[in-house]
Protein backbone atom coordinates (compact mmCIF):
# COMPACT_ATOMS: atom_id res chain seq x y z
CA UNK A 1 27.77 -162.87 -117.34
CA UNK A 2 28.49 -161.49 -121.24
CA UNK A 3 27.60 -164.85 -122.54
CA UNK A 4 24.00 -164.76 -120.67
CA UNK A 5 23.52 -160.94 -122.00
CA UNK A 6 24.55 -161.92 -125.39
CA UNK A 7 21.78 -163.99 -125.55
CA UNK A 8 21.13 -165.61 -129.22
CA UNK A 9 22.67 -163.15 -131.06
CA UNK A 10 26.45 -163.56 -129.69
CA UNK A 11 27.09 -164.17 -133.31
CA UNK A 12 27.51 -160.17 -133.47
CA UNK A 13 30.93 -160.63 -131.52
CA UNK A 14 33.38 -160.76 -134.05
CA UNK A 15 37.06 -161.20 -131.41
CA UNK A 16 40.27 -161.08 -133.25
CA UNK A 17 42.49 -163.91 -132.73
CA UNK A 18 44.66 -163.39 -129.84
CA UNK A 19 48.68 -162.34 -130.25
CA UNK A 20 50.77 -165.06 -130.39
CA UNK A 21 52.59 -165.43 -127.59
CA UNK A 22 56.30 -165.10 -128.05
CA UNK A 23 55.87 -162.31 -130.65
CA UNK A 24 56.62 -158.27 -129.96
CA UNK A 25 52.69 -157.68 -130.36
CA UNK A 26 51.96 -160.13 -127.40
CA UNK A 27 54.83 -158.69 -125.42
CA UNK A 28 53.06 -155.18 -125.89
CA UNK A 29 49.57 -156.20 -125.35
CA UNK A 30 50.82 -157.78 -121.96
CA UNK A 31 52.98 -154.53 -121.29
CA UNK A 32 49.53 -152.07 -121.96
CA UNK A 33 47.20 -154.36 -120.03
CA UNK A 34 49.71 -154.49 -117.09
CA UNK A 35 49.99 -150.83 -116.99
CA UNK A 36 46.31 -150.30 -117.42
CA UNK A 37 45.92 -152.05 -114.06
CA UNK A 38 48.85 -150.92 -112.14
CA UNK A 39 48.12 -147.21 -112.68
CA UNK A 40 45.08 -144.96 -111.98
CA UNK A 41 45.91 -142.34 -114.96
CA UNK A 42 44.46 -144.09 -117.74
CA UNK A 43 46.00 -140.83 -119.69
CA UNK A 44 49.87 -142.59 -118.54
CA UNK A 45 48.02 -146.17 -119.60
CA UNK A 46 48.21 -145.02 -123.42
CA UNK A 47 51.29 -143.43 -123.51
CA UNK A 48 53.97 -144.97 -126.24
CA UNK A 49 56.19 -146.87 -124.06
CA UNK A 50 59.77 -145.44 -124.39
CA UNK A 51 61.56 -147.00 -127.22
CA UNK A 52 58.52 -148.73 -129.03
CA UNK A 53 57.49 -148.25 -132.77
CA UNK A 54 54.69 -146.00 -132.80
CA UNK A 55 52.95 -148.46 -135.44
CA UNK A 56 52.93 -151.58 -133.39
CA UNK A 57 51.75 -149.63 -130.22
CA UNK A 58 48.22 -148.36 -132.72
CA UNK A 59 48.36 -151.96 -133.82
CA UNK A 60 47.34 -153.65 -130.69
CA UNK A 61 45.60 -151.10 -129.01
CA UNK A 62 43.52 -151.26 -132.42
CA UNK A 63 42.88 -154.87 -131.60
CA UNK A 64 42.49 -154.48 -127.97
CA UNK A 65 40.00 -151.91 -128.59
CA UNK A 66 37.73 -153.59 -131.19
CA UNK A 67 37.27 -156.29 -129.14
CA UNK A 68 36.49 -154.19 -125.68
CA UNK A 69 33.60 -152.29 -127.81
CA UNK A 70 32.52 -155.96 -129.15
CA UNK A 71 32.01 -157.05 -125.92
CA UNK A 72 30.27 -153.96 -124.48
CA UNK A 73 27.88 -153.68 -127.78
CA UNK A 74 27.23 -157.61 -127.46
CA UNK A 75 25.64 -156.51 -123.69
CA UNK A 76 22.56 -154.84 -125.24
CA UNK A 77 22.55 -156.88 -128.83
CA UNK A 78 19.59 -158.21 -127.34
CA UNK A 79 17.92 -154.43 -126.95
CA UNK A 80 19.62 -152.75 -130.09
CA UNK A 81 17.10 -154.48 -133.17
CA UNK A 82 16.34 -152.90 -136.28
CA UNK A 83 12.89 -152.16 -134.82
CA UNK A 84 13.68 -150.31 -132.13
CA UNK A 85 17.09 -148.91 -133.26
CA UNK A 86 16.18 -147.95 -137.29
CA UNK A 87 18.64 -145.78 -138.34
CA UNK A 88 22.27 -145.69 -136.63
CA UNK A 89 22.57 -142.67 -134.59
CA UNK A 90 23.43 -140.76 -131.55
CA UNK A 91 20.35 -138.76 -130.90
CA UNK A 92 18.67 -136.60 -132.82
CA UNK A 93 21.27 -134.32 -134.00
CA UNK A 94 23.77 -137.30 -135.30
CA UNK A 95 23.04 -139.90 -137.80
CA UNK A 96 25.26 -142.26 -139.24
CA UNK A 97 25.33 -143.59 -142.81
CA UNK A 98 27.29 -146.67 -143.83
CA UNK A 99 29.71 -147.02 -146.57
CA UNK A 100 33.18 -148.84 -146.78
CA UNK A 101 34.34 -148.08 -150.17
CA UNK A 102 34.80 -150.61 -151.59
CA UNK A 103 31.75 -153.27 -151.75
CA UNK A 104 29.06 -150.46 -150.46
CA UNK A 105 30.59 -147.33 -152.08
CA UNK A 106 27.66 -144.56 -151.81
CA UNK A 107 26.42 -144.55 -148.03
CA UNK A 108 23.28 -146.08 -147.11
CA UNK A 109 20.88 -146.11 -144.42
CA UNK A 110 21.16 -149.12 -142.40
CA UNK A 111 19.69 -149.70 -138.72
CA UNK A 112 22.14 -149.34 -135.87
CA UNK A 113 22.91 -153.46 -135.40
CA UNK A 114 23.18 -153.50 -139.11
CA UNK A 115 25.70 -150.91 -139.07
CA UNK A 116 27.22 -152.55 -136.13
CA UNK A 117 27.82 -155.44 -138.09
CA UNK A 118 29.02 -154.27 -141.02
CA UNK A 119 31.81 -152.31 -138.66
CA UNK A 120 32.92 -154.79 -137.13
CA UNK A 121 32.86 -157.45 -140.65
CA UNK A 122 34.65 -154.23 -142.14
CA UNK A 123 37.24 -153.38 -139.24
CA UNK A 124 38.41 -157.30 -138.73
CA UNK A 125 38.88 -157.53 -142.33
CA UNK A 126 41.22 -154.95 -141.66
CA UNK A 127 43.18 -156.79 -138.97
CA UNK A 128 43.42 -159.79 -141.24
CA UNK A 129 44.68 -157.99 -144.00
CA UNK A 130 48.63 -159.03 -143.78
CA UNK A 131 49.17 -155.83 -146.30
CA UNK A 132 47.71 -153.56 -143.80
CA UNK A 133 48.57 -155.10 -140.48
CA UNK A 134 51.53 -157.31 -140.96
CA UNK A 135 52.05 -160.12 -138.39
CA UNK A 136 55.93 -160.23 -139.06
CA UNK A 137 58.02 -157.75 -137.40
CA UNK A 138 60.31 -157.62 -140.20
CA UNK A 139 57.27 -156.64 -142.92
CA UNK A 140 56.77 -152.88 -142.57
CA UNK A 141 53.60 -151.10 -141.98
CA UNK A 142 51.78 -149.43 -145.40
CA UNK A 143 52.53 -145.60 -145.23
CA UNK A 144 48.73 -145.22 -145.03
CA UNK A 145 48.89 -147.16 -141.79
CA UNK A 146 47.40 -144.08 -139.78
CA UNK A 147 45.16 -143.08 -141.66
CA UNK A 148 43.34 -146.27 -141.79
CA UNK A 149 43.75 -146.61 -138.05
CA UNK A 150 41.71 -142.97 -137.90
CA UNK A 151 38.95 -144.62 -139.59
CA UNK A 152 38.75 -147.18 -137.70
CA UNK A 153 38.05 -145.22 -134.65
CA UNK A 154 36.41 -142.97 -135.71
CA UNK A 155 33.70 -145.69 -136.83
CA UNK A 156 34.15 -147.24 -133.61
CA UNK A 157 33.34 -144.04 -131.73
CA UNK A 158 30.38 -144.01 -133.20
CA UNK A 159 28.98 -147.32 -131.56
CA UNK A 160 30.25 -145.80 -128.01
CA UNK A 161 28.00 -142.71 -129.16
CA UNK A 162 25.03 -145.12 -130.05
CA UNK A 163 25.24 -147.11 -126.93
CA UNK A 164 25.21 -143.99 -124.47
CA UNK A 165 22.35 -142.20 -126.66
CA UNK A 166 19.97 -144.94 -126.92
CA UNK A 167 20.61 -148.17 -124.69
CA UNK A 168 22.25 -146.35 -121.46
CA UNK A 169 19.51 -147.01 -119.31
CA UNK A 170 20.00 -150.82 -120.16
CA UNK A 171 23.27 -150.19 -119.27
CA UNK A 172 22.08 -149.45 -116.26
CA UNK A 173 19.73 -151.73 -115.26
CA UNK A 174 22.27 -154.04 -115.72
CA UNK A 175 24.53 -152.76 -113.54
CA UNK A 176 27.95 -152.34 -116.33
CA UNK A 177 27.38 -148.19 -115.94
CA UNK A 178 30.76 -147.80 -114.17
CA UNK A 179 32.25 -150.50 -116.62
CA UNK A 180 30.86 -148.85 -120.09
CA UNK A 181 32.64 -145.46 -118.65
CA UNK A 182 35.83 -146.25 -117.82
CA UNK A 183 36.24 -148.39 -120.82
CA UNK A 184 35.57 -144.94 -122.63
CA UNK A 185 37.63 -142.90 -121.07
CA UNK A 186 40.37 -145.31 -121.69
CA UNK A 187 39.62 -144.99 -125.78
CA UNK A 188 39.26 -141.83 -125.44
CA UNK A 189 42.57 -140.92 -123.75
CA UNK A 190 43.71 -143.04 -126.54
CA UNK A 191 42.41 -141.23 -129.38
CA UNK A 192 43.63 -137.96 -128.05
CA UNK A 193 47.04 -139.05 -127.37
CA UNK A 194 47.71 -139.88 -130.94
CA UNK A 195 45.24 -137.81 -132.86
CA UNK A 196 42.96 -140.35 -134.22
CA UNK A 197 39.23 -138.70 -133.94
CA UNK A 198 38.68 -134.82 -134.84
CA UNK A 199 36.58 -132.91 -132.64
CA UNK A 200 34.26 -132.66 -134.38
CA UNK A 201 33.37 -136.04 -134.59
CA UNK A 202 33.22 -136.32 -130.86
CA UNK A 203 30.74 -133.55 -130.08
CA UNK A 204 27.52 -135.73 -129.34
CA UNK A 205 29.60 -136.81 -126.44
CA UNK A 206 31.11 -134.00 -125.40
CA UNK A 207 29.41 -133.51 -122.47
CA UNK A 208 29.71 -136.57 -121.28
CA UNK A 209 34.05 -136.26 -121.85
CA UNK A 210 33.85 -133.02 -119.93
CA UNK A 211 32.23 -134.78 -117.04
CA UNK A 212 34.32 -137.89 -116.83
CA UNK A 213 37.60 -136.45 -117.12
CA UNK A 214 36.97 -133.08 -115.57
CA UNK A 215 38.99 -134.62 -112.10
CA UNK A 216 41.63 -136.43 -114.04
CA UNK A 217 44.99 -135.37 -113.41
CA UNK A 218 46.26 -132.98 -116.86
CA UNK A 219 48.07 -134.63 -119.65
CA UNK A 220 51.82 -134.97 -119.04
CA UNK A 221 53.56 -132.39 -121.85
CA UNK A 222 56.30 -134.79 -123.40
């Protein structure tokens, strides 16, 4: 079904290369996916499992995140064009400017698929980077590891805001409502577990997070 809503344009989808299996990082993407589907407390799903490094745990959830919001934003490519989408926002109160530091240093105005793209171009350069996320187990993560991890989602809470703001009713009409929400709550259980997004950066959704989660079970004080 993704493939015929990706239309032309499934060149947006940028997946990172799956985990090798055999390696601690496939072990633990195996170990979150089979707890995401054995429990109904997505809050438990994104727990550290006991005895894991904190790092690798933010390392494939990072992976397994960017390429969940690929997939979702690659459902309305088709719908989300520079025309109708000009400037990268979630509504009226929330605009987002574009700037990575390093190649684009002051922050521009882009439209919201060009913004999209250069996220995503940005964020799996990221993943590639072997000084930033080392494949080995026995190469240690930078000391800046969280912090880039932050940015990350904080970015890539911004398409989630996009999405519901301007292409919900496309969601929809084709029928992945139910899907789009409990893939958020998921990243957002996430993000609060380990800190990643400030509040402030999640208010144009706020609403929304009170209403989903307002019948979840409280966190579990560790």
């Amino acid at each position: 079904m993704l493939g015929k809503l990706w239309g032309d344009k499934n060149k947006t989808f940028k997946p990172k290369k799956a985990f090798s299996k055999g390696t601690k990082r496939y072990d633990l993407h195996k170990q979150a996916k089979a707890t995401l589907g054995s429990s109904g407390n997505l809050r438990q799903a994104v727990a550290l499992p006991e005895g894991e490094d904190i790092n690798e745990w933010l390392a494939v959830n990072t992976v397994d995140f960017f390429n969940q919001i690929n997939l979702l934003y690659g459902s309305i490519t088709e719908f989300c064009t520079p025309k109708s989408c000009e400037v990268m926002s979630a509504g009226p109160k929330y605009e987002y400017l574009w700037a990575d530091g390093e190649t684009i240093k002051k922050p521009i105005k882009v439209s919201a698929p060009e913004y999209v793209d250069f996220l995503m171009s940005w964020v799996q350069s990221i993943l590639d980077d072997e000084t930033i996320f080392p494949s080995r187990v026995d190469v240690p993560f930078p000391k800046t590891f969280k912090d880039t991890i932050k940015n990350i989602f904080k970015r890539l809470f911004r398409v989630y805001a996009h999405i519901y703001y301007s292409h919900f009713n496309k969601i929809i009409s084709l029928g992945e409502e139910a899907h789009l929400n409990t893939c958020f709550k998921h990243f957002y259980y996430f993000i609060c577990e380990f800190s990643l997004v400030e509040k402030k950066e999640m208010q144009p959704l706020q609403d929304l997070i009170d209403s989903l989660t307002r019948n979840d079970p409280p966190p579990v004080k560790r």
